Each structure stands twice: as structure tokens, then as C-alpha cells.
PDB file of N, CA and C in Angstrom:
ATOM      1  N   MET A   2     -13.582   2.176 -34.106  1.00  0.00           N
ATOM      2  CA  MET A   2     -12.454   1.849 -32.662  1.00  0.00           C
ATOM      3  C   MET A   2     -12.254   3.168 -32.222  1.00  0.00           C
ATOM      4  N   MET A   3     -11.870   4.374 -32.475  1.00  0.00           N
ATOM      5  CA  MET A   3     -12.124   5.085 -31.466  1.00  0.00           C
ATOM      6  C   MET A   3     -13.118   5.625 -30.871  1.00  0.00           C
ATOM      7  N   MET A   4     -14.161   5.705 -30.984  1.00  0.00           N
ATOM      8  CA  MET A   4     -15.219   5.711 -30.278  1.00  0.00           C
ATOM      9  C   MET A   4     -15.364   4.906 -28.807  1.00  0.00           C
ATOM     10  N   VAL A   5     -14.506   3.410 -29.455  1.00  0.00           N
ATOM     11  CA  VAL A   5     -14.809   2.834 -28.171  1.00  0.00           C
ATOM     12  C   VAL A   5     -13.833   2.938 -27.017  1.00  0.00           C
ATOM     13  N   ARG A   6     -12.734   3.208 -27.713  1.00  0.00           N
ATOM     14  CA  ARG A   6     -11.364   3.828 -27.079  1.00  0.00           C
ATOM     15  C   ARG A   6     -11.828   5.128 -26.049  1.00  0.00           C
ATOM     16  N   THR A   7     -12.500   5.865 -27.036  1.00  0.00           N
ATOM     17  CA  THR A   7     -12.945   7.491 -26.017  1.00  0.00           C
ATOM     18  C   THR A   7     -13.932   6.946 -25.142  1.00  0.00           C
ATOM     19  N   THR A   8     -15.048   5.810 -25.675  1.00  0.00           N
ATOM     20  CA  THR A   8     -15.943   5.530 -24.123  1.00  0.00           C
ATOM     21  C   THR A   8     -14.880   4.971 -22.961  1.00  0.00           C
ATOM     22  N   LEU A   9     -13.722   3.865 -22.944  1.00  0.00           N
ATOM     23  CA  LEU A   9     -13.321   3.213 -22.332  1.00  0.00           C
ATOM     24  C   LEU A   9     -12.282   4.462 -21.342  1.00  0.00           C
ATOM     25  N   VAL A  10     -11.967   5.357 -22.095  1.00  0.00           N
ATOM     26  CA  VAL A  10     -11.353   6.665 -21.487  1.00  0.00           C
ATOM     27  C   VAL A  10     -12.233   7.504 -20.161  1.00  0.00           C
ATOM     28  N   ALA A  11     -13.265   7.550 -21.123  1.00  0.00           N
ATOM     29  CA  ALA A  11     -14.307   8.593 -20.418  1.00  0.00           C
ATOM     30  C   ALA A  11     -14.757   7.603 -19.218  1.00  0.00           C
ATOM     31  N   VAL A  12     -15.207   6.429 -19.237  1.00  0.00           N
ATOM     32  CA  VAL A  12     -15.682   5.662 -17.918  1.00  0.00           C
ATOM     33  C   VAL A  12     -13.997   5.023 -16.971  1.00  0.00           C
ATOM     34  N   ILE A  13     -13.036   5.217 -17.373  1.00  0.00           N
ATOM     35  CA  ILE A  13     -11.945   5.246 -16.490  1.00  0.00           C
ATOM     36  C   ILE A  13     -11.632   6.172 -15.751  1.00  0.00           C
ATOM     37  N   LEU A  14     -11.740   7.511 -16.886  1.00  0.00           N
ATOM     38  CA  LEU A  14     -11.667   8.760 -15.504  1.00  0.00           C
ATOM     39  C   LEU A  14     -12.818   9.231 -14.747  1.00  0.00           C
ATOM     40  N   LEU A  15     -14.223   8.743 -14.779  1.00  0.00           N
ATOM     41  CA  LEU A  15     -15.189   8.750 -14.454  1.00  0.00           C
ATOM     42  C   LEU A  15     -14.926   8.022 -12.969  1.00  0.00           C
ATOM     43  N   CYS A  16     -14.540   6.999 -13.267  1.00  0.00           N
ATOM     44  CA  CYS A  16     -14.303   5.811 -11.679  1.00  0.00           C
ATOM     45  C   CYS A  16     -13.394   6.626 -10.959  1.00  0.00           C
ATOM     46  N   ALA A  17     -12.455   7.036 -11.546  1.00  0.00           N
ATOM     47  CA  ALA A  17     -11.415   7.428 -10.898  1.00  0.00           C
ATOM     48  C   ALA A  17     -11.960   8.517 -10.087  1.00  0.00           C
ATOM     49  N   VAL A  18     -12.731   9.832 -10.756  1.00  0.00           N
ATOM     50  CA  VAL A  18     -13.567  11.013  -9.816  1.00  0.00           C
ATOM     51  C   VAL A  18     -14.282  10.581  -8.952  1.00  0.00           C
ATOM     52  N   ALA A  19     -15.162   9.535  -9.173  1.00  0.00           N
ATOM     53  CA  ALA A  19     -15.927   8.909  -8.029  1.00  0.00           C
ATOM     54  C   ALA A  19     -15.333   8.692  -7.268  1.00  0.00           C
ATOM     55  N   GLY A  20     -14.012   7.955  -7.407  1.00  0.00           N
ATOM     56  CA  GLY A  20     -13.214   7.014  -6.256  1.00  0.00           C
ATOM     57  C   GLY A  20     -12.559   8.170  -5.503  1.00  0.00           C
ATOM     58  N   PHE A  21     -12.029   9.280  -6.012  1.00  0.00           N
ATOM     59  CA  PHE A  21     -11.784  10.309  -5.436  1.00  0.00           C
ATOM     60  C   PHE A  21     -12.170  10.925  -4.630  1.00  0.00           C
ATOM     61  N   SER A  22     -13.438  11.308  -5.014  1.00  0.00           N
ATOM     62  CA  SER A  22     -14.453  11.854  -4.016  1.00  0.00           C
ATOM     63  C   SER A  22     -15.406  11.578  -3.337  1.00  0.00           C
ATOM     64  N   ALA A  23     -15.121   9.858  -3.319  1.00  0.00           N
ATOM     65  CA  ALA A  23     -16.110   9.512  -1.985  1.00  0.00           C
ATOM     66  C   ALA A  23     -15.309  10.023  -0.654  1.00  0.00           C
ATOM     67  N   GLN A  24     -16.378  10.301   0.091  1.00  0.00           N
ATOM     68  CA  GLN A  24     -15.998  10.612   1.682  1.00  0.00           C
ATOM     69  C   GLN A  24     -15.014   9.753   2.131  1.00  0.00           C
ATOM     70  N   SER A  25     -13.571  10.005   2.955  1.00  0.00           N
ATOM     71  CA  SER A  25     -13.220   9.682   3.975  1.00  0.00           C
ATOM     72  C   SER A  25     -13.612   9.446   5.214  1.00  0.00           C
ATOM     73  N   PRO A  26     -12.961   7.590   5.742  1.00  0.00           N
ATOM     74  CA  PRO A  26     -14.136   7.798   7.274  1.00  0.00           C
ATOM     75  C   PRO A  26     -13.606   8.670   8.183  1.00  0.00           C
ATOM     76  N   GLY A  27     -14.183   8.673   8.934  1.00  0.00           N
ATOM     77  CA  GLY A  27     -13.821   9.941  10.354  1.00  0.00           C
ATOM     78  C   GLY A  27     -13.002   9.137  10.643  1.00  0.00           C
ATOM     79  N   THR A  28     -12.075  10.112  11.751  1.00  0.00           N
ATOM     80  CA  THR A  28     -11.298   9.871  11.984  1.00  0.00           C
ATOM     81  C   THR A  28     -11.687   8.829  13.544  1.00  0.00           C
ATOM     82  N   VAL A  29     -10.707   8.184  13.841  1.00  0.00           N
ATOM     83  CA  VAL A  29     -10.994   7.069  14.651  1.00  0.00           C
ATOM     84  C   VAL A  29     -10.189   7.664  15.823  1.00  0.00           C
ATOM     85  N   ASP A  30     -10.719   7.609  17.576  1.00  0.00           N
ATOM     86  CA  ASP A  30      -9.981   7.791  18.337  1.00  0.00           C
ATOM     87  C   ASP A  30      -9.273   6.417  18.835  1.00  0.00           C
ATOM     88  N   THR A  31      -7.852   5.986  18.326  1.00  0.00           N
ATOM     89  CA  THR A  31      -7.319   4.949  18.841  1.00  0.00           C
ATOM     90  C   THR A  31      -6.980   4.853  19.890  1.00  0.00           C
ATOM     91  N   SER A  32      -6.913   6.034  20.850  1.00  0.00           N
ATOM     92  CA  SER A  32      -6.863   5.501  22.848  1.00  0.00           C
ATOM     93  C   SER A  32      -8.223   4.860  23.289  1.00  0.00           C
ATOM     94  N   LYS A  33      -9.252   4.712  22.390  1.00  0.00           N
ATOM     95  CA  LYS A  33     -10.185   4.018  23.326  1.00  0.00           C
ATOM     96  C   LYS A  33     -10.456   2.614  22.508  1.00  0.00           C
ATOM     97  N   LEU A  34      -9.617   1.972  21.673  1.00  0.00           N
ATOM     98  CA  LEU A  34      -9.667   0.871  21.144  1.00  0.00           C
ATOM     99  C   LEU A  34      -8.923  -0.410  22.344  1.00  0.00           C
ATOM    100  N   GLY A  35      -9.762  -1.271  22.194  1.00  0.00           N
ATOM    101  CA  GLY A  35      -8.778  -2.398  23.152  1.00  0.00           C
ATOM    102  C   GLY A  35      -9.205  -2.274  24.711  1.00  0.00           C
ATOM    103  N   PRO A  36      -8.368  -3.057  25.216  1.00  0.00           N
ATOM    104  CA  PRO A  36      -8.126  -2.728  26.431  1.00  0.00           C
ATOM    105  C   PRO A  36      -7.455  -1.843  27.124  1.00  0.00           C
ATOM    106  N   GLN A  37      -7.842  -0.944  28.084  1.00  0.00           N
ATOM    107  CA  GLN A  37      -7.227   0.005  28.449  1.00  0.00           C
ATOM    108  C   GLN A  37      -6.222   0.173  29.573  1.00  0.00           C
ATOM    109  N   VAL A  38      -4.905   0.592  29.752  1.00  0.00           N
ATOM    110  CA  VAL A  38      -3.895   0.708  30.223  1.00  0.00           C
ATOM    111  C   VAL A  38      -4.546   0.051  31.804  1.00  0.00           C
ATOM    112  N   GLY A  39      -3.928  -0.454  32.473  1.00  0.00           N
ATOM    113  CA  GLY A  39      -4.394  -0.777  33.915  1.00  0.00           C
ATOM    114  C   GLY A  39      -5.787  -1.399  33.709  1.00  0.00           C
ATOM    115  N   LYS A  40      -6.512  -2.052  32.757  1.00  0.00           N
ATOM    116  CA  LYS A  40      -7.637  -2.281  33.033  1.00  0.00           C
ATOM    117  C   LYS A  40      -7.176  -4.036  33.064  1.00  0.00           C
ATOM    118  N   ALA A  41      -8.329  -4.505  33.192  1.00  0.00           N
ATOM    119  CA  ALA A  41      -8.244  -6.159  33.365  1.00  0.00           C
ATOM    120  C   ALA A  41      -8.258  -7.288  31.435  1.00  0.00           C
ATOM    121  N   VAL A  42      -7.662  -7.972  31.098  1.00  0.00           N
ATOM    122  CA  VAL A  42      -7.694  -8.044  30.333  1.00  0.00           C
ATOM    123  C   VAL A  42      -9.225  -9.066  29.659  1.00  0.00           C
ATOM    124  N   PRO A  43     -10.206  -9.189  28.795  1.00  0.00           N
ATOM    125  CA  PRO A  43     -10.929 -10.211  29.129  1.00  0.00           C
ATOM    126  C   PRO A  43     -10.440 -11.407  28.491  1.00  0.00           C
ATOM    127  N   ALA A  44     -11.086 -12.600  28.832  1.00  0.00           N
ATOM    128  CA  ALA A  44     -10.834 -13.885  28.998  1.00  0.00           C
ATOM    129  C   ALA A  44     -10.918 -14.546  27.601  1.00  0.00           C
ATOM    130  N   PHE A  45      -9.990 -14.856  26.750  1.00  0.00           N
ATOM    131  CA  PHE A  45      -9.937 -15.311  25.275  1.00  0.00           C
ATOM    132  C   PHE A  45      -8.688 -16.587  25.248  1.00  0.00           C
ATOM    133  N   GLY A  46      -9.051 -17.262  24.109  1.00  0.00           N
ATOM    134  CA  GLY A  46      -8.192 -18.410  24.038  1.00  0.00           C
ATOM    135  C   GLY A  46      -7.934 -18.234  22.610  1.00  0.00           C
ATOM    136  N   GLY A  47      -7.112 -19.500  22.098  1.00  0.00           N
ATOM    137  CA  GLY A  47      -6.678 -19.620  20.320  1.00  0.00           C
ATOM    138  C   GLY A  47      -5.986 -20.722  20.440  1.00  0.00           C
ATOM    139  N   VAL A  48      -5.223 -20.653  19.215  1.00  0.00           N
ATOM    140  CA  VAL A  48      -4.780 -21.885  19.528  1.00  0.00           C
ATOM    141  C   VAL A  48      -3.624 -21.528  18.195  1.00  0.00           C
ATOM    142  N   ASP A  49      -2.285 -21.965  18.618  1.00  0.00           N
ATOM    143  CA  ASP A  49      -1.114 -21.986  18.261  1.00  0.00           C
ATOM    144  C   ASP A  49      -0.797 -22.563  16.621  1.00  0.00           C
ATOM    145  N   GLN A  50       0.397 -22.590  16.238  1.00  0.00           N
ATOM    146  CA  GLN A  50       1.082 -23.019  15.178  1.00  0.00           C
ATOM    147  C   GLN A  50       0.780 -24.635  14.828  1.00  0.00           C
ATOM    148  N   PHE A  51       0.785 -25.181  16.402  1.00  0.00           N
ATOM    149  CA  PHE A  51       0.997 -26.697  16.205  1.00  0.00           C
ATOM    150  C   PHE A  51      -0.299 -27.228  16.675  1.00  0.00           C
ATOM    151  N   GLY A  52      -1.530 -26.124  16.571  1.00  0.00           N
ATOM    152  CA  GLY A  52      -2.875 -27.125  16.708  1.00  0.00           C
ATOM    153  C   GLY A  52      -3.119 -27.144  18.098  1.00  0.00           C
ATOM    154  N   LYS A  53      -2.317 -26.476  18.999  1.00  0.00           N
ATOM    155  CA  LYS A  53      -2.462 -26.985  20.510  1.00  0.00           C
ATOM    156  C   LYS A  53      -3.408 -25.911  20.814  1.00  0.00           C
ATOM    157  N   ALA A  54      -4.297 -26.066  21.777  1.00  0.00           N
ATOM    158  CA  ALA A  54      -4.925 -24.980  22.499  1.00  0.00           C
ATOM    159  C   ALA A  54      -5.024 -23.871  23.590  1.00  0.00           C
ATOM    160  N   HIS A  55      -4.950 -22.554  23.868  1.00  0.00           N
ATOM    161  CA  HIS A  55      -4.413 -22.170  24.483  1.00  0.00           C
ATOM    162  C   HIS A  55      -5.214 -21.294  25.111  1.00  0.00           C
ATOM    163  N   THR A  56      -5.119 -21.073  26.414  1.00  0.00           N
ATOM    164  CA  THR A  56      -6.116 -19.855  27.231  1.00  0.00           C
ATOM    165  C   THR A  56      -5.559 -19.054  27.578  1.00  0.00           C
ATOM    166  N   LEU A  57      -5.811 -17.965  28.108  1.00  0.00           N
ATOM    167  CA  LEU A  57      -5.037 -16.589  28.959  1.00  0.00           C
ATOM    168  C   LEU A  57      -4.264 -17.135  29.909  1.00  0.00           C
ATOM    169  N   GLY A  58      -5.545 -18.085  30.845  1.00  0.00           N
ATOM    170  CA  GLY A  58      -4.727 -18.460  31.922  1.00  0.00           C
ATOM    171  C   GLY A  58      -3.285 -19.117  32.104  1.00  0.00           C
ATOM    172  N   SER A  59      -3.504 -19.909  30.851  1.00  0.00           N
ATOM    173  CA  SER A  59      -2.442 -20.886  30.896  1.00  0.00           C
ATOM    174  C   SER A  59      -1.185 -20.838  29.988  1.00  0.00           C
ATOM    175  N   ILE A  60      -1.430 -19.242  30.015  1.00  0.00           N
ATOM    176  CA  ILE A  60       0.026 -18.857  29.583  1.00  0.00           C
ATOM    177  C   ILE A  60       0.820 -17.695  30.384  1.00  0.00           C
ATOM    178  N   PHE A  61      -0.255 -17.452  31.539  1.00  0.00           N
ATOM    179  CA  PHE A  61       0.789 -16.786  32.889  1.00  0.00           C
ATOM    180  C   PHE A  61       1.791 -17.588  32.924  1.00  0.00           C
ATOM    181  N   GLY A  62       2.641 -16.778  33.402  1.00  0.00           N
ATOM    182  CA  GLY A  62       4.031 -17.400  34.406  1.00  0.00           C
ATOM    183  C   GLY A  62       4.085 -16.843  35.805  1.00  0.00           C
ATOM    184  N   PRO A  63       5.238 -16.821  36.461  1.00  0.00           N
ATOM    185  CA  PRO A  63       5.337 -16.192  37.626  1.00  0.00           C
ATOM    186  C   PRO A  63       5.115 -14.523  37.639  1.00  0.00           C
ATOM    187  N   LYS A  64       5.931 -14.114  36.627  1.00  0.00           N
ATOM    188  CA  LYS A  64       5.716 -12.765  36.055  1.00  0.00           C
ATOM    189  C   LYS A  64       4.733 -12.132  35.513  1.00  0.00           C
ATOM    190  N   GLY A  65       3.822 -12.946  34.648  1.00  0.00           N
ATOM    191  CA  GLY A  65       2.553 -12.837  33.898  1.00  0.00           C
ATOM    192  C   GLY A  65       2.828 -12.926  32.439  1.00  0.00           C
ATOM    193  N   ALA A  66       3.195 -12.123  31.873  1.00  0.00           N
ATOM    194  CA  ALA A  66       2.618 -12.989  30.290  1.00  0.00           C
ATOM    195  C   ALA A  66       2.987 -11.646  29.236  1.00  0.00           C
ATOM    196  N   MET A  67       3.763 -11.949  28.185  1.00  0.00           N
ATOM    197  CA  MET A  67       3.584 -10.728  26.974  1.00  0.00           C
ATOM    198  C   MET A  67       2.813 -11.361  25.862  1.00  0.00           C
ATOM    199  N   LEU A  68       2.166 -10.711  25.426  1.00  0.00           N
ATOM    200  CA  LEU A  68       1.362 -11.488  24.258  1.00  0.00           C
ATOM    201  C   LEU A  68       1.683 -10.622  22.976  1.00  0.00           C
ATOM    202  N   VAL A  69       2.416 -11.235  21.492  1.00  0.00           N
ATOM    203  CA  VAL A  69       2.387 -10.329  20.715  1.00  0.00           C
ATOM    204  C   VAL A  69       1.500 -11.466  19.433  1.00  0.00           C
ATOM    205  N   PHE A  70       0.468 -10.232  18.854  1.00  0.00           N
ATOM    206  CA  PHE A  70       0.062 -10.973  18.043  1.00  0.00           C
ATOM    207  C   PHE A  70       0.770 -10.577  16.403  1.00  0.00           C
ATOM    208  N   PHE A  71       0.861 -10.913  15.681  1.00  0.00           N
ATOM    209  CA  PHE A  71       1.797 -11.198  14.528  1.00  0.00           C
ATOM    210  C   PHE A  71       0.588 -11.816  12.996  1.00  0.00           C
ATOM    211  N   ARG A  72       0.489 -10.996  12.327  1.00  0.00           N
ATOM    212  CA  ARG A  72      -0.693 -11.521  10.903  1.00  0.00           C
ATOM    213  C   ARG A  72       1.036 -12.007  10.112  1.00  0.00           C
ATOM    214  N   SER A  73       0.969 -13.616   9.887  1.00  0.00           N
ATOM    215  CA  SER A  73       2.294 -13.627   8.871  1.00  0.00           C
ATOM    216  C   SER A  73       1.916 -13.294   7.598  1.00  0.00           C
ATOM    217  N   ALA A  74       2.830 -13.544   6.503  1.00  0.00           N
ATOM    218  CA  ALA A  74       2.542 -13.028   5.514  1.00  0.00           C
ATOM    219  C   ALA A  74       1.930 -14.459   4.514  1.00  0.00           C
ATOM    220  N   ASP A  75       1.703 -15.094   5.314  1.00  0.00           N
ATOM    221  CA  ASP A  75       1.020 -16.623   4.583  1.00  0.00           C
ATOM    222  C   ASP A  75      -0.382 -16.212   4.647  1.00  0.00           C
ATOM    223  N   TRP A  76      -1.340 -15.449   4.843  1.00  0.00           N
ATOM    224  CA  TRP A  76      -2.447 -15.292   4.783  1.00  0.00           C
ATOM    225  C   TRP A  76      -3.312 -15.187   3.125  1.00  0.00           C
TER     226      TRP A  76
END
């Protein structure tokens, strides 16, 4: 029983050391992600919570549009 416990602790420690020593991903330049300020947004579409399809052109009003993307807690 003592040998099993010692082996289990050794495996857990080995996994922890391997996890901590893994290289972290390089830094990402977030200023280059997505559409840039002043550039046109690419055409896209989606479905709302009621199942109705919308395109970028269908949501524009006389003053433009404001899009808010929200990932719900129910995913």
C-alpha cells in the first residue's frame, strides 16, 4: 500500500512539473486582431435567440448599428 501511494505521489508531481515547465504561447498583438478602426467590417450573418436570421445590412438603421457580442453562461 505504501508503494502505491509513493508511486501515485511521484506521478502527480511529475505531471505538475511537466505542466508548469511547458512553454507558454507567445504574446499576441491584439491591436491587429479583428477589423481595424476605420476599416469596413466584412459581411456576415447570424441567427438571433428567436431563430430569425439577420445580416449586417439588415440591422443597420439611419444612424448605423452597434453590435454587442455576448457569450451566455448557458453554453
